[in-house]
PDB file of C-alpha atoms in Angstrom:
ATOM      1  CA  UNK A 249     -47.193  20.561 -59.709  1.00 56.00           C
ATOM      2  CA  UNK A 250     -47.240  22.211 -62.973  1.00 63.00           C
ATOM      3  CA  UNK A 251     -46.602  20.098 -66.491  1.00 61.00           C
ATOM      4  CA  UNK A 252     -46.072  21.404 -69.514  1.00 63.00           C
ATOM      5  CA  UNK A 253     -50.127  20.072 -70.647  1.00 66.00           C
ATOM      6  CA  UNK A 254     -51.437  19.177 -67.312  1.00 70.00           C
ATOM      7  CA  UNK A 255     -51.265  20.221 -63.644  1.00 74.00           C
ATOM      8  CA  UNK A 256     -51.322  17.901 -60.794  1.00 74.00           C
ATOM      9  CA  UNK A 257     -52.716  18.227 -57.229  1.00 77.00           C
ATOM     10  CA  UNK A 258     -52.749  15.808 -54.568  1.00 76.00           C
ATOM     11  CA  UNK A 259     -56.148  14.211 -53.376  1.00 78.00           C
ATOM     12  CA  UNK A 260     -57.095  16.693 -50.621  1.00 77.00           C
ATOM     13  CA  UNK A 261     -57.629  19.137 -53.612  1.00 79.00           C
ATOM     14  CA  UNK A 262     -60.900  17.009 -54.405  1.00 78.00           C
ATOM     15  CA  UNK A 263     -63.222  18.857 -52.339  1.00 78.00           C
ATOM     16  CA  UNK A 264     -67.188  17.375 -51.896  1.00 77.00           C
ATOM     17  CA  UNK A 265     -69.800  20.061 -52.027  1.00 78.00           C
ATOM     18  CA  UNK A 266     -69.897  20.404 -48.173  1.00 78.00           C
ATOM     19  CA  UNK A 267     -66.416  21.950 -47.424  1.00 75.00           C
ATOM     20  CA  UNK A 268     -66.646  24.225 -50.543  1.00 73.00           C
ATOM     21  CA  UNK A 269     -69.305  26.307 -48.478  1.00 75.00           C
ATOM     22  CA  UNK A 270     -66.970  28.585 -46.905  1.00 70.00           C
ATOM     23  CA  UNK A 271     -64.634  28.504 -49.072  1.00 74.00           C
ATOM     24  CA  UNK A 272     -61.813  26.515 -51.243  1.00 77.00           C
ATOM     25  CA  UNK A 273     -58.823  26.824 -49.284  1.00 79.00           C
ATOM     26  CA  UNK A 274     -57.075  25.671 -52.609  1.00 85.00           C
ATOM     27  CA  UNK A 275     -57.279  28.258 -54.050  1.00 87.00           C
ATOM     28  CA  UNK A 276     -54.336  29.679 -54.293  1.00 91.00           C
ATOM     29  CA  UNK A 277     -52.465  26.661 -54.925  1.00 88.00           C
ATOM     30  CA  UNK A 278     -54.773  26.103 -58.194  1.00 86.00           C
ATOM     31  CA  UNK A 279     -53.591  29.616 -58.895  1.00 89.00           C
ATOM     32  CA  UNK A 280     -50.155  29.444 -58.533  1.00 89.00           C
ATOM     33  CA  UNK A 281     -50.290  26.187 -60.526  1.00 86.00           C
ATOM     34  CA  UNK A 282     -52.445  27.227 -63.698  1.00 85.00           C
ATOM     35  CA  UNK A 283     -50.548  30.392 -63.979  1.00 86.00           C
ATOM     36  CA  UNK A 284     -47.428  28.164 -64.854  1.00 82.00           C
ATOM     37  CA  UNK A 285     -49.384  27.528 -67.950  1.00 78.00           C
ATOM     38  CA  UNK A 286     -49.691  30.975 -68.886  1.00 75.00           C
ATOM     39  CA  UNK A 287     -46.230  32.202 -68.026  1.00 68.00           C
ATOM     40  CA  UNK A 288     -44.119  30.263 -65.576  1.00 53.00           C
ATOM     41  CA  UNK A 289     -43.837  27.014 -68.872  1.00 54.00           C
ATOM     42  CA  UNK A 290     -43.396  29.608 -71.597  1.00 61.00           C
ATOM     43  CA  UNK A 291     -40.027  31.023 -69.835  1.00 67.00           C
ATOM     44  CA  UNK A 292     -37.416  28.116 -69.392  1.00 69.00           C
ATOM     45  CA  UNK A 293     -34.711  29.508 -66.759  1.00 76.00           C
ATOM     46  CA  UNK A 294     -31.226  29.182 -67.506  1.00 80.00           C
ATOM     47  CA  UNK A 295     -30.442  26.489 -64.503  1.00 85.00           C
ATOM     48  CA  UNK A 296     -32.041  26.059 -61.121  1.00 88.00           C
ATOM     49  CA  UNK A 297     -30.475  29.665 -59.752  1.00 90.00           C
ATOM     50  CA  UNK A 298     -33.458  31.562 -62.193  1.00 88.00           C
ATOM     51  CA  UNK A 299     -36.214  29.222 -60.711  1.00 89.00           C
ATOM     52  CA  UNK A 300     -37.329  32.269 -59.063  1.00 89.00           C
ATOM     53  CA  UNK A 301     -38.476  33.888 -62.661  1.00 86.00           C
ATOM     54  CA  UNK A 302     -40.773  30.967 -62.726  1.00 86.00           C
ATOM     55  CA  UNK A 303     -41.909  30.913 -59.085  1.00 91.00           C
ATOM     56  CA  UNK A 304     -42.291  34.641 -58.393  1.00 92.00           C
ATOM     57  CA  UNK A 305     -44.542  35.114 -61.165  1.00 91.00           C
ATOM     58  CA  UNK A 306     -46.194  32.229 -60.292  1.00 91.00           C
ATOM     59  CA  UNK A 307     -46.633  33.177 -56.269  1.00 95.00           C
ATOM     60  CA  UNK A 308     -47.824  36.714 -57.614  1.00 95.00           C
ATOM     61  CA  UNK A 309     -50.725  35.201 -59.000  1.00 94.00           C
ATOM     62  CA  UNK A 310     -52.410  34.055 -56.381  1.00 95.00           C
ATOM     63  CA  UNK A 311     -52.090  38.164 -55.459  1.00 97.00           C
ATOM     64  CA  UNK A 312     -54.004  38.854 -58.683  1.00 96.00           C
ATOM     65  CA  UNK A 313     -56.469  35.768 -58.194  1.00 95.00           C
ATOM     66  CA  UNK A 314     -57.086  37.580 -54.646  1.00 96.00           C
ATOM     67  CA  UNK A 315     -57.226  40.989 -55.920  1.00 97.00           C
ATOM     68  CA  UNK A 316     -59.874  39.777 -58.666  1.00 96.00           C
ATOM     69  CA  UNK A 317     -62.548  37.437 -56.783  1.00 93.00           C
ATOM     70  CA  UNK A 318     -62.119  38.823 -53.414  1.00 94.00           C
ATOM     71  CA  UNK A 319     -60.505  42.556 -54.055  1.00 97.00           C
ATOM     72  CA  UNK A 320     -57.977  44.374 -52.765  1.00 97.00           C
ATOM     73  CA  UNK A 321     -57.931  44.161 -49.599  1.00 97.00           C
ATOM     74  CA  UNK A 322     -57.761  40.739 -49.764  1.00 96.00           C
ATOM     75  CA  UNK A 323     -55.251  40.333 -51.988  1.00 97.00           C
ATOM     76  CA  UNK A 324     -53.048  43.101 -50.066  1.00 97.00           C
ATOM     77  CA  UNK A 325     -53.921  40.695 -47.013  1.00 97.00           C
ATOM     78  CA  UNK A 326     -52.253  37.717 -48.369  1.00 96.00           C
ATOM     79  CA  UNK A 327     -49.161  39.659 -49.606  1.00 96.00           C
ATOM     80  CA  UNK A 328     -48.589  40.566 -46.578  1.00 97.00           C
ATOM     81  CA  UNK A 329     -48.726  36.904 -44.763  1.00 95.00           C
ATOM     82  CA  UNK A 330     -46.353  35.671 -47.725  1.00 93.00           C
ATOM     83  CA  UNK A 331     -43.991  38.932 -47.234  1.00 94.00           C
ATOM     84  CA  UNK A 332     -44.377  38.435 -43.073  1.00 94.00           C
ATOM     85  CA  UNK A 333     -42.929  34.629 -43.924  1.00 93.00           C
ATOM     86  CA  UNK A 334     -40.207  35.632 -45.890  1.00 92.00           C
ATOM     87  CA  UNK A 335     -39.155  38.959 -43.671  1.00 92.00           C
ATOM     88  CA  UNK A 336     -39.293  36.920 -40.338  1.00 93.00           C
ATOM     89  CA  UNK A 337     -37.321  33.731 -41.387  1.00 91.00           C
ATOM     90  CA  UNK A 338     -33.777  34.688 -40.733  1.00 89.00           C
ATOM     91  CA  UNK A 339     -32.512  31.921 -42.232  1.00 88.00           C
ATOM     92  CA  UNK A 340     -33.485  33.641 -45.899  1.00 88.00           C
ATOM     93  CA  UNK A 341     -33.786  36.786 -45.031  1.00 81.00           C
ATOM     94  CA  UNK A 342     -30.066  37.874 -46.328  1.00 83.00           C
ATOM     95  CA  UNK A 343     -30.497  35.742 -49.220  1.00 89.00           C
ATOM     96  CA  UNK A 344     -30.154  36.742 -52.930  1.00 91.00           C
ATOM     97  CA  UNK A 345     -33.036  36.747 -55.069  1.00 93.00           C
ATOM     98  CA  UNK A 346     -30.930  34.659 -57.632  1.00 93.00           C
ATOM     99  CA  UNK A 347     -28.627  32.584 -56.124  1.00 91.00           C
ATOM    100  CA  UNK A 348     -25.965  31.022 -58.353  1.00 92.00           C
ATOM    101  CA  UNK A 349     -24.090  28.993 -55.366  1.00 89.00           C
ATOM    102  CA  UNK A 350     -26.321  26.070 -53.984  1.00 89.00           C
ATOM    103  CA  UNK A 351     -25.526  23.001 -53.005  1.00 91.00           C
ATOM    104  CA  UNK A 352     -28.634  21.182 -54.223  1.00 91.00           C
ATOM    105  CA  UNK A 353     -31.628  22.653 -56.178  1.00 88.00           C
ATOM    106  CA  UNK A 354     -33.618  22.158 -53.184  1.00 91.00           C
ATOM    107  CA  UNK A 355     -32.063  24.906 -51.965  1.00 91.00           C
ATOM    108  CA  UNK A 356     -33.636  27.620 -54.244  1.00 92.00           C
ATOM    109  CA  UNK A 357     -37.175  26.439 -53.323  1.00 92.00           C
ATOM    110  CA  UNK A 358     -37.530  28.630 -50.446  1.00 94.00           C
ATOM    111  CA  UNK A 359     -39.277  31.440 -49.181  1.00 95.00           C
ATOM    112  CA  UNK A 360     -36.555  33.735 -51.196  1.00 95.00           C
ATOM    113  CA  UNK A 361     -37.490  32.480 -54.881  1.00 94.00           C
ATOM    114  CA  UNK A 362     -41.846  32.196 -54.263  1.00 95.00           C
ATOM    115  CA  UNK A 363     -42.691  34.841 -51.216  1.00 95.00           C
ATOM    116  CA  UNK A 364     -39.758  37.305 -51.405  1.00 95.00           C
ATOM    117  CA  UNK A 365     -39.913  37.067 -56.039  1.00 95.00           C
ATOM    118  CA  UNK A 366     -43.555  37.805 -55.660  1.00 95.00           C
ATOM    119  CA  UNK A 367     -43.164  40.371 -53.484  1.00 96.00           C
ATOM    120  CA  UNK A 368     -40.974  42.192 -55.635  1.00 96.00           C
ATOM    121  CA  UNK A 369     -43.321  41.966 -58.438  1.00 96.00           C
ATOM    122  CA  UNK A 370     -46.188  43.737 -56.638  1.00 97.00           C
ATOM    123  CA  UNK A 371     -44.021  46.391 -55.522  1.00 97.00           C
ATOM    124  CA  UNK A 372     -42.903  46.747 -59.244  1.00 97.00           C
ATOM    125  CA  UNK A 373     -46.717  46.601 -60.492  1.00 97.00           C
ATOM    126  CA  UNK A 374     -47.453  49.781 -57.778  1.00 97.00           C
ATOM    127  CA  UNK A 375     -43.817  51.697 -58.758  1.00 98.00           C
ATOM    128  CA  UNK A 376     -45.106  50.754 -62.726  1.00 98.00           C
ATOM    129  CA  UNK A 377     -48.695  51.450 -62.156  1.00 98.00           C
ATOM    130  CA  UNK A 378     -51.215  48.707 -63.917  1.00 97.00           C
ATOM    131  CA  UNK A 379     -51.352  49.694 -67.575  1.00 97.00           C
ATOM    132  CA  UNK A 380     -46.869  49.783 -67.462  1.00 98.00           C
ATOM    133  CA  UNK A 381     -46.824  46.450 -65.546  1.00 96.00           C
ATOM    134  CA  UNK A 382     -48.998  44.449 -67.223  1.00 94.00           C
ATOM    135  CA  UNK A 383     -47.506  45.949 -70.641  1.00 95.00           C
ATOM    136  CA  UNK A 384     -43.822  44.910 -69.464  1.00 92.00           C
ATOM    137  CA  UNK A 385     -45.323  41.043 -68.436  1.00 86.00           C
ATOM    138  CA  UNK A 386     -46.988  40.830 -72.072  1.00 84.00           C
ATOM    139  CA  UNK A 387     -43.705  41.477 -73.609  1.00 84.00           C
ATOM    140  CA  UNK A 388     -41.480  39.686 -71.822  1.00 79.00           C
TER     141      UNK A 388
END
């Protein structure tokens, strides 16, 4: 969970030696949450219905900590599994990116405000290209 000076993880994110050798699997989790700090904490949404500004640009990152340590492939690899959630749950599917009628703000954490908002951004860095993208996220 992100803070606005600290992030939090539960226990099983203390990892001995041992089960580091293949690799971290929280890795993208530490992503996500650290990249709060850089963006997600600096924007404050409106109410809970523009949670997905925070979230989407926080589930993109773990596309760009991909794409960095492991590549492109990779990264293209994991997109897809996040996409593949969001596409084949039919219960969001026909959900708006910003919903503004909820019942509780539970319901905006879904697969509609991280998967399908990160999604979007990666499709809007490769319509951009890199040097417009990252431009745009700098000035916003």
């Amino acid at each position: 969970m992100e803070n606005t000076t600290a992030t939090l993880h539960g226990s099983d994110i203390l990892q001995k030696p041992g089960q580091l050798i293949d690799e971290n699997t929280w890795e993208d989790t530490i992503a996500h949450e650290l990249f709060h700090h850089w963006f997600g904490d600096l924007v404050t949404a409106e109410s809970w219905s523009n949670l997905t500004v925070n979230e989407s640009f926080a589930n993109y990152s773990e596309y760009l900590w991909n794409e960095y340590k492991y590549g492109k492939d990779q990264a293209d690899y994991h997109l897809m599994t996040d996409v593949n959630q969001y596409i084949h749950n039919p219960s969001d599917f026909n959900k708006n990116l910003v919903r503004f009628n909820y019942e509780s703000r539970e319901d905006v954490f879904d697969l509609v405000t991280y998967q399908k908002g990160g999604g979007i951004l990666n499709m809007l860095r490769n319509y951009l290209g890199d040097d417009a993208f990252f431009a745009g996220i700098n000035d916003y």
